[in-house]
Amino acid sequence: MKNRILTFLLLIYMMSHSFSFGQSRPRDLGIHIGVIPTGLQNSITDVAGVKVGHTTLIQGANVRTGVTAIIPHPGNLFQSKVQAAVFVGNGFGKLAGTTQIEELGNIESPIILTNTLGVAAGIEGVVESTLSQPRNENVQSVNAVVGETNDGYLNDIRGRHVKAEDVVAAISNAKDGKVLEGNVGAGTGTVCFGFKGGIGTSSRKLPESLGGYTIGVLVQTNFGGVLQIDGVPIGVELGDYSFKDHLVSVDGSCMIVVATDAPVNERNLKRIAQRAMMGLAKTGGIASNGSGDYVIAFSNFLGNLISHNSPSSNSKNPPTSKMMT
Amino acid sequence: MKNRILTFLLLIYMMSHSFSFGQSRPRDLGIHIGVIPTGLQNSITDVAGVKVGHTTLIQGANVRTGVTAIIPHPGNLFQSKVQAAVFVGNGFGKLAGTTQIEELGNIESPIILTNTLGVAAGIEGVVESTLSQPRNENVQSVNAVVGETNDGYLNDIRGRHVKAEDVVAAISNAKDGKVLEGNVGAGTGTVCFGFKGGIGTSSRKLPESLGGYTIGVLVQTNFGGVLQIDGVPIGVELGDYSFKDHLVSVDGSCMIVVATDAPVNERNLKRIAQRAMMGLAKTGGIASNGSGDYVIAFSNFLGNLISHNSPSSNSKNPPTSKMMT
Amino acid sequence: MKNRILTFLLLIYMMSHSFSFGQSRPRDLGIHIGVIPTGLQNSITDVAGVKVGHTTLIQGANVRTGVTAIIPHPGNLFQSKVQAAVFVGNGFGKLAGTTQIEELGNIESPIILTNTLGVAAGIEGVVESTLSQPRNENVQSVNAVVGETNDGYLNDIRGRHVKAEDVVAAISNAKDGKVLEGNVGAGTGTVCFGFKGGIGTSSRKLPESLGGYTIGVLVQTNFGGVLQIDGVPIGVELGDYSFKDHLVSVDGSCMIVVATDAPVNERNLKRIAQRAMMGLAKTGGIASNGSGDYVIAFSNFLGNLISHNSPSSNSKNPPTSKMMT
Amino acid sequence: MKNRILTFLLLIYMMSHSFSFGQSRPRDLGIHIGVIPTGLQNSITDVAGVKVGHTTLIQGANVRTGVTAIIPHPGNLFQSKVQAAVFVGNGFGKLAGTTQIEELGNIESPIILTNTLGVAAGIEGVVESTLSQPRNENVQSVNAVVGETNDGYLNDIRGRHVKAEDVVAAISNAKDGKVLEGNVGAGTGTVCFGFKGGIGTSSRKLPESLGGYTIGVLVQTNFGGVLQIDGVPIGVELGDYSFKDHLVSVDGSCMIVVATDAPVNERNLKRIAQRAMMGLAKTGGIASNGSGDYVIAFSNFLGNLISHNSPSSNSKNPPTSKMMT
């Protein structure tokens, strides 16, 4: 109980003195959120096979944007699709690829995060990357999954500085292990709760007696509300929160990517995705009217990968599940 | 900040000493949750026109169940329907009436909460009550909205002690003003976070500069997770929470009814309903696999009521909205 | 081509002379709809294991209603659930059980069809039947699936003549083989395209080279539009169709139950269900505003049955799929 | 009745002799489909204010593709959004913009149809066009609605020949009045039922006694099944249809755009959109596994336009409806 009071005092102190966290994380400061242990890195890459890549664009005074790519597994994603689902927390956003994920229950490409006006570049980059991959010489249809938040407060978003090659670069430089967080990739220009937002990640690992599965999350934070950290009401204590002066805009968005190695199918992935919005709530996020809050969840469990070359498959026609064969 | 530490100590003390709250409420103890002021009663009945009624069934050692009825407005609901929406937080439940609410965007009857095996009685009671109301002599179709949670831990649920007349009684005795909470009506036999659950209610009122609208909530709590109150991690501090001993069952459910007098249509009511699940998260609820978590939201704003006698209406055919005329 | 012209003339002749079909079927008259062969009975019971039962209530001049029960497989449905899905063609109806089917992807009870005000009796009958079945002694939660159409034109629907025991009877007398059609069970009082409606059924069987699977359909028809049979515009030729005299009411509804033995999961069952509305269209149905058009689809493929006793299961918690274990 | 037999013979003759329809239409040949009269042009542009533009790309032997733009009203669409909805008939497609339409119930840009790998160009063109429009100088977020079908059978789709400027051109050259059909715009390279597909359009107008509203449809046809025209089974008579030789691929897709001037809101537009799939069924379309079948519906009724500058609006935050103000 004493720890909890110290945590409380520590957080209030740091946030009110504009303490810079750099690449340090709450857990480094002794703040342990939740009741289940983390994976090794406390990051989405703790799910074996998942890789993350960033392209960060900082130019002059006004360009602060970028691309973050999440690669579900290291193989050919189009040929070996992952079961997947999307949950729409608040659909004021441009997430590309949703209806096909919903219909077929799978993702067949890297997941791209970028800024709102960079979605076309995101799709073009994914298409480019997929068509040029070996074994994809006859592919004529790619469902690119591209999410976004609006970094127009810090970034010259109308300049559309993200290009297809930046997307291809983020895919190419993706790697496992430690994930860069904060002002990087798609988080370069985002803001959150009136502080600087950005990319964040974490993971949890079930005990072996419950299967030993890992779940990892990566977020692009760009939203508002009434900040709290591990239940401590930072926002209220600092007097800095939504509705304080009545209708302060709290718009913005949050893209959430959830990965797991557990053998869950697309229906249960959708249920898992839905719970991620409950996690957003626990940070003090309120999913305001203008927020584009989406959760993309996938499982890269080997036994559930979906081969593009199933009996019922043709040029456009991927198998829908092993159960169909 | 000092207040917050006192709140923390107070809550831990009370919960660990099985303090009985009786009909006292956290706010009576100085715990103020959220940043927006409450309505007069801090209850769903702060939304003018909303009434709540209970039938509580306590018989012998094993019957602990009942019915709670929420009446959206005091008039003839079938003839003057309210715009409404349902959000399914986790659909492991038997909520009756959902598809018609979704299709037509309205509710035309009282909202009934009861136990899992009492849904048929709930529907029968609503039909009985609606058919026998003056001006409904020709009604041949009623969309009863009946939610439930499973009180089988404390109640002889298989005995099916709730009858249609208990439902009619809850509708009949509904009134405005103070709402009885806790072990009453549909909350008589429910449990929550390992403590006794039940019926709860609260409200918030926007400042006049933002419209002065009121929103009220009533819940039938019967769920588990890792309890926290206003951010204070009661469950962890007491060592009593889900996953502590690995897979302790945390099933159960939560029915949430949201009322407002704001002029929001059924689409925005659905968005409001979705946010109620974020409130559930802030109590430590986790929407476990076996949980039936539903939010029913309606607006009784006078200008948005939907008359059954619109030009396009016939015996089964209510008008779908003013816009259709 | 000559056959087609004869079909055309035959159909127009019969319909315009109020020809009574009795229990004869279009195929008996040489009218072959579609390009895939039927199963043996051309009925839903061609899917091995599926049974159908009826309770028909005809009393005095005004009671014309009943119950039809479709049993997905002959075992204990609660203990061995079938993968299932619902598609809402037009949700102006009271179909009970939808959200749990959507969430968990399964059905755990017989499927009941009856009249609009008989849904409570339908649920009560299913609960009664399930609780009393051997091995279900501890069951405290049953998701009854009860659909309806409004037979109030021919039936004293406000009298609520269907009782729980009628539902139990329909379940008990269900059998495989030939299915009674027309004015029977839940079709006793329904009307369709201005003619007498009722229960109908058919099936199709894929060639062995495509798996040899069977799909069967049973409908409770109670809707309007512009009737056509196998493309022949009966309604227009007879001058009897919706919109002829402007806004003639075409309300009513159609409940469609689809069964298959193909190993399709709940996601693909939903896609199959969605296609059934395209079949409705080919009869001239128009899914009018007041129509409650629903499709319930299930697969009783043995390898996809879901045991209630999975590792993650507890009193309320059925396994969600084999993949979860 | 005699007419009907002549229609039958005529259609069979023409289709079996590869009769070229050119820009003639079934109605020119005396084939009248449906029971409600058409608008003046029998095209989507009969809905006052709707314009259609095409960019057709034909280069060498292998480039056969293009863009079709549908403009909901002649004003600034971003500043005056139209109420809108999407219905997903079969979501195996890349339609961009769906989640925001679903969340907010509106469309704020031209609707673009193109080929599967041209979606990025489609979005880029819409963004370009919107940002450069007068009064949109501060716009930082545009929800581009871009649908597609796969014209890879006739077109070098991997070459990605559609560019953003082709999209801007289709928007710019859009006009009212007669709509070019067939091998034009997004229909240049599509196929349908084994024949050449393309763009088609039609309209219906209610009698003044029912409001006099017009509804118009434009389709990009690229699908298969068992062709029938006005109930006449062309496909079967010619021995050319899906499943004839077992699993002939019937993939492909259909994009359907529905416009109306009726004062229907986004909920009822979704219901209208859903009925369009029933129209697809009546052509013999079967919504095969690989088909991306979508319906986009909007109303440009003046009283329902949604101003971007509502009280609750900020840079990203459009008003959600008049009811919110």
PDB file of N, CA and C in Angstrom, chain C residues 48-89:
ATOM      1  N   ALA C  48     -28.485 -34.765 -42.955  1.00  0.00           N
ATOM      2  CA  ALA C  48     -28.615 -35.875 -42.010  1.00  0.00           C
ATOM      3  C   ALA C  48     -28.585 -35.377 -40.575  1.00  0.00           C
ATOM      4  N   GLY C  49     -29.538 -35.831 -39.805  1.00  0.00           N
ATOM      5  CA  GLY C  49     -29.588 -35.477 -38.390  1.00  0.00           C
ATOM      6  C   GLY C  49     -30.596 -34.393 -38.078  1.00  0.00           C
ATOM      7  N   VAL C  50     -30.975 -33.626 -39.082  1.00  0.00           N
ATOM      8  CA  VAL C  50     -31.937 -32.543 -38.846  1.00  0.00           C
ATOM      9  C   VAL C  50     -33.352 -33.106 -38.762  1.00  0.00           C
ATOM     10  N   LYS C  51     -34.101 -32.648 -37.767  1.00  0.00           N
ATOM     11  CA  LYS C  51     -35.495 -33.055 -37.615  1.00  0.00           C
ATOM     12  C   LYS C  51     -36.392 -31.819 -37.537  1.00  0.00           C
ATOM     13  N   VAL C  52     -37.643 -32.012 -37.952  1.00  0.00           N
ATOM     14  CA  VAL C  52     -38.617 -30.922 -37.923  1.00  0.00           C
ATOM     15  C   VAL C  52     -39.891 -31.410 -37.243  1.00  0.00           C
ATOM     16  N   GLY C  53     -40.418 -30.579 -36.326  1.00  0.00           N
ATOM     17  CA  GLY C  53     -41.685 -30.911 -35.676  1.00  0.00           C
ATOM     18  C   GLY C  53     -42.645 -29.741 -35.721  1.00  0.00           C
ATOM     19  N   HIS C  54     -43.931 -30.039 -35.767  1.00  0.00           N
ATOM     20  CA  HIS C  54     -44.947 -28.989 -35.810  1.00  0.00           C
ATOM     21  C   HIS C  54     -45.974 -29.182 -34.700  1.00  0.00           C
ATOM     22  N   THR C  55     -46.437 -28.085 -34.150  1.00  0.00           N
ATOM     23  CA  THR C  55     -47.686 -28.086 -33.385  1.00  0.00           C
ATOM     24  C   THR C  55     -48.622 -27.110 -34.092  1.00  0.00           C
ATOM     25  N   THR C  56     -49.769 -27.614 -34.526  1.00  0.00           N
ATOM     26  CA  THR C  56     -50.717 -26.786 -35.266  1.00  0.00           C
ATOM     27  C   THR C  56     -51.921 -26.488 -34.383  1.00  0.00           C
ATOM     28  N   LEU C  57     -52.240 -25.222 -34.220  1.00  0.00           N
ATOM     29  CA  LEU C  57     -53.373 -24.837 -33.368  1.00  0.00           C
ATOM     30  C   LEU C  57     -54.494 -24.245 -34.206  1.00  0.00           C
ATOM     31  N   ILE C  58     -55.548 -25.015 -34.369  1.00  0.00           N
ATOM     32  CA  ILE C  58     -56.746 -24.541 -35.073  1.00  0.00           C
ATOM     33  C   ILE C  58     -57.924 -24.726 -34.133  1.00  0.00           C
ATOM     34  N   GLN C  59     -58.487 -23.615 -33.692  1.00  0.00           N
ATOM     35  CA  GLN C  59     -59.615 -23.674 -32.759  1.00  0.00           C
ATOM     36  C   GLN C  59     -60.657 -22.657 -33.186  1.00  0.00           C
ATOM     37  N   GLY C  60     -61.912 -23.112 -33.315  1.00  0.00           N
ATOM     38  CA  GLY C  60     -62.998 -22.211 -33.676  1.00  0.00           C
ATOM     39  C   GLY C  60     -62.688 -21.457 -34.945  1.00  0.00           C
ATOM     40  N   ALA C  61     -63.208 -20.246 -35.028  1.00  0.00           N
ATOM     41  CA  ALA C  61     -63.059 -19.471 -36.256  1.00  0.00           C
ATOM     42  C   ALA C  61     -61.784 -18.639 -36.272  1.00  0.00           C
ATOM     43  N   ASN C  62     -61.208 -18.406 -35.098  1.00  0.00           N
ATOM     44  CA  ASN C  62     -60.184 -17.374 -35.042  1.00  0.00           C
ATOM     45  C   ASN C  62     -58.789 -17.805 -34.636  1.00  0.00           C
ATOM     46  N   VAL C  63     -58.649 -19.024 -34.197  1.00  0.00           N
ATOM     47  CA  VAL C  63     -57.294 -19.447 -33.819  1.00  0.00           C
ATOM     48  C   VAL C  63     -56.670 -20.243 -34.956  1.00  0.00           C
ATOM     49  N   ARG C  64     -55.678 -19.674 -35.573  1.00  0.00           N
ATOM     50  CA  ARG C  64     -54.966 -20.307 -36.690  1.00  0.00           C
ATOM     51  C   ARG C  64     -53.486 -19.986 -36.492  1.00  0.00           C
ATOM     52  N   THR C  65     -52.818 -20.785 -35.696  1.00  0.00           N
ATOM     53  CA  THR C  65     -51.412 -20.482 -35.419  1.00  0.00           C
ATOM     54  C   THR C  65     -50.696 -21.773 -35.061  1.00  0.00           C
ATOM     55  N   GLY C  66     -49.463 -21.684 -34.577  1.00  0.00           N
ATOM     56  CA  GLY C  66     -48.744 -22.899 -34.225  1.00  0.00           C
ATOM     57  C   GLY C  66     -47.270 -22.681 -34.008  1.00  0.00           C
ATOM     58  N   VAL C  67     -46.571 -23.784 -33.953  1.00  0.00           N
ATOM     59  CA  VAL C  67     -45.140 -23.792 -33.655  1.00  0.00           C
ATOM     60  C   VAL C  67     -44.457 -24.762 -34.598  1.00  0.00           C
ATOM     61  N   THR C  68     -43.309 -24.366 -35.114  1.00  0.00           N
ATOM     62  CA  THR C  68     -42.459 -25.291 -35.856  1.00  0.00           C
ATOM     63  C   THR C  68     -41.089 -25.322 -35.191  1.00  0.00           C
ATOM     64  N   ALA C  69     -40.603 -26.524 -34.932  1.00  0.00           N
ATOM     65  CA  ALA C  69     -39.287 -26.679 -34.295  1.00  0.00           C
ATOM     66  C   ALA C  69     -38.327 -27.356 -35.261  1.00  0.00           C
ATOM     67  N   ILE C  70     -37.135 -26.770 -35.390  1.00  0.00           N
ATOM     68  CA  ILE C  70     -36.083 -27.382 -36.205  1.00  0.00           C
ATOM     69  C   ILE C  70     -34.980 -27.837 -35.250  1.00  0.00           C
ATOM     70  N   ILE C  71     -34.659 -29.118 -35.293  1.00  0.00           N
ATOM     71  CA  ILE C  71     -33.675 -29.692 -34.372  1.00  0.00           C
ATOM     72  C   ILE C  71     -32.378 -29.925 -35.150  1.00  0.00           C
ATOM     73  N   PRO C  72     -31.314 -29.226 -34.809  1.00  0.00           N
ATOM     74  CA  PRO C  72     -30.075 -29.305 -35.610  1.00  0.00           C
ATOM     75  C   PRO C  72     -29.411 -30.669 -35.652  1.00  0.00           C
ATOM     76  N   HIS C  73     -29.440 -31.405 -34.551  1.00  0.00           N
ATOM     77  CA  HIS C  73     -28.919 -32.785 -34.588  1.00  0.00           C
ATOM     78  C   HIS C  73     -29.611 -33.570 -33.484  1.00  0.00           C
ATOM     79  N   PRO C  74     -29.549 -34.893 -33.572  1.00  0.00           N
ATOM     80  CA  PRO C  74     -30.383 -35.693 -32.659  1.00  0.00           C
ATOM     81  C   PRO C  74     -29.832 -35.820 -31.234  1.00  0.00           C
ATOM     82  N   GLY C  75     -28.630 -35.330 -30.963  1.00  0.00           N
ATOM     83  CA  GLY C  75     -28.050 -35.480 -29.626  1.00  0.00           C
ATOM     84  C   GLY C  75     -28.501 -34.390 -28.665  1.00  0.00           C
ATOM     85  N   ASN C  76     -27.734 -34.233 -27.570  1.00  0.00           N
ATOM     86  CA  ASN C  76     -28.013 -33.191 -26.589  1.00  0.00           C
ATOM     87  C   ASN C  76     -27.399 -31.890 -27.098  1.00  0.00           C
ATOM     88  N   LEU C  77     -28.241 -31.005 -27.588  1.00  0.00           N
ATOM     89  CA  LEU C  77     -27.740 -29.799 -28.258  1.00  0.00           C
ATOM     90  C   LEU C  77     -26.982 -28.879 -27.309  1.00  0.00           C
ATOM     91  N   PHE C  78     -27.408 -28.844 -26.061  1.00  0.00           N
ATOM     92  CA  PHE C  78     -26.716 -27.951 -25.128  1.00  0.00           C
ATOM     93  C   PHE C  78     -25.296 -28.440 -24.875  1.00  0.00           C
ATOM     94  N   GLN C  79     -25.139 -29.741 -24.792  1.00  0.00           N
ATOM     95  CA  GLN C  79     -23.811 -30.299 -24.523  1.00  0.00           C
ATOM     96  C   GLN C  79     -22.949 -30.344 -25.783  1.00  0.00           C
ATOM     97  N   SER C  80     -23.581 -30.424 -26.954  1.00  0.00           N
ATOM     98  CA  SER C  80     -22.858 -30.449 -28.231  1.00  0.00           C
ATOM     99  C   SER C  80     -23.473 -29.411 -29.154  1.00  0.00           C
ATOM    100  N   LYS C  81     -22.974 -28.227 -29.045  1.00  0.00           N
ATOM    101  CA  LYS C  81     -23.568 -27.102 -29.765  1.00  0.00           C
ATOM    102  C   LYS C  81     -23.156 -27.124 -31.243  1.00  0.00           C
ATOM    103  N   VAL C  82     -23.990 -26.548 -32.092  1.00  0.00           N
ATOM    104  CA  VAL C  82     -23.640 -26.444 -33.521  1.00  0.00           C
ATOM    105  C   VAL C  82     -23.119 -25.039 -33.832  1.00  0.00           C
ATOM    106  N   GLN C  83     -22.120 -24.959 -34.693  1.00  0.00           N
ATOM    107  CA  GLN C  83     -21.686 -23.652 -35.180  1.00  0.00           C
ATOM    108  C   GLN C  83     -22.855 -23.032 -35.938  1.00  0.00           C
ATOM    109  N   ALA C  84     -23.022 -21.734 -35.770  1.00  0.00           N
ATOM    110  CA  ALA C  84     -24.229 -21.107 -36.303  1.00  0.00           C
ATOM    111  C   ALA C  84     -24.025 -19.606 -36.495  1.00  0.00           C
ATOM    112  N   ALA C  85     -24.921 -19.014 -37.260  1.00  0.00           N
ATOM    113  CA  ALA C  85     -24.893 -17.578 -37.499  1.00  0.00           C
ATOM    114  C   ALA C  85     -26.296 -17.097 -37.810  1.00  0.00           C
ATOM    115  N   VAL C  86     -26.511 -15.805 -37.580  1.00  0.00           N
ATOM    116  CA  VAL C  86     -27.766 -15.171 -37.966  1.00  0.00           C
ATOM    117  C   VAL C  86     -27.451 -14.029 -38.918  1.00  0.00           C
ATOM    118  N   PHE C  87     -28.219 -13.898 -39.980  1.00  0.00           N
ATOM    119  CA  PHE C  87     -28.141 -12.700 -40.810  1.00  0.00           C
ATOM    120  C   PHE C  87     -29.487 -11.990 -40.739  1.00  0.00           C
ATOM    121  N   VAL C  88     -29.427 -10.704 -40.451  1.00  0.00           N
ATOM    122  CA  VAL C  88     -30.643  -9.907 -40.328  1.00  0.00           C
ATOM    123  C   VAL C  88     -30.919  -9.236 -41.675  1.00  0.00           C
ATOM    124  N   GLY C  89     -31.920  -9.757 -42.388  1.00  0.00           N
ATOM    125  CA  GLY C  89     -32.288  -9.152 -43.662  1.00  0.00           C
ATOM    126  C   GLY C  89     -33.029  -7.840 -43.464  1.00  0.00           C
TER     127      GLY C  89
END
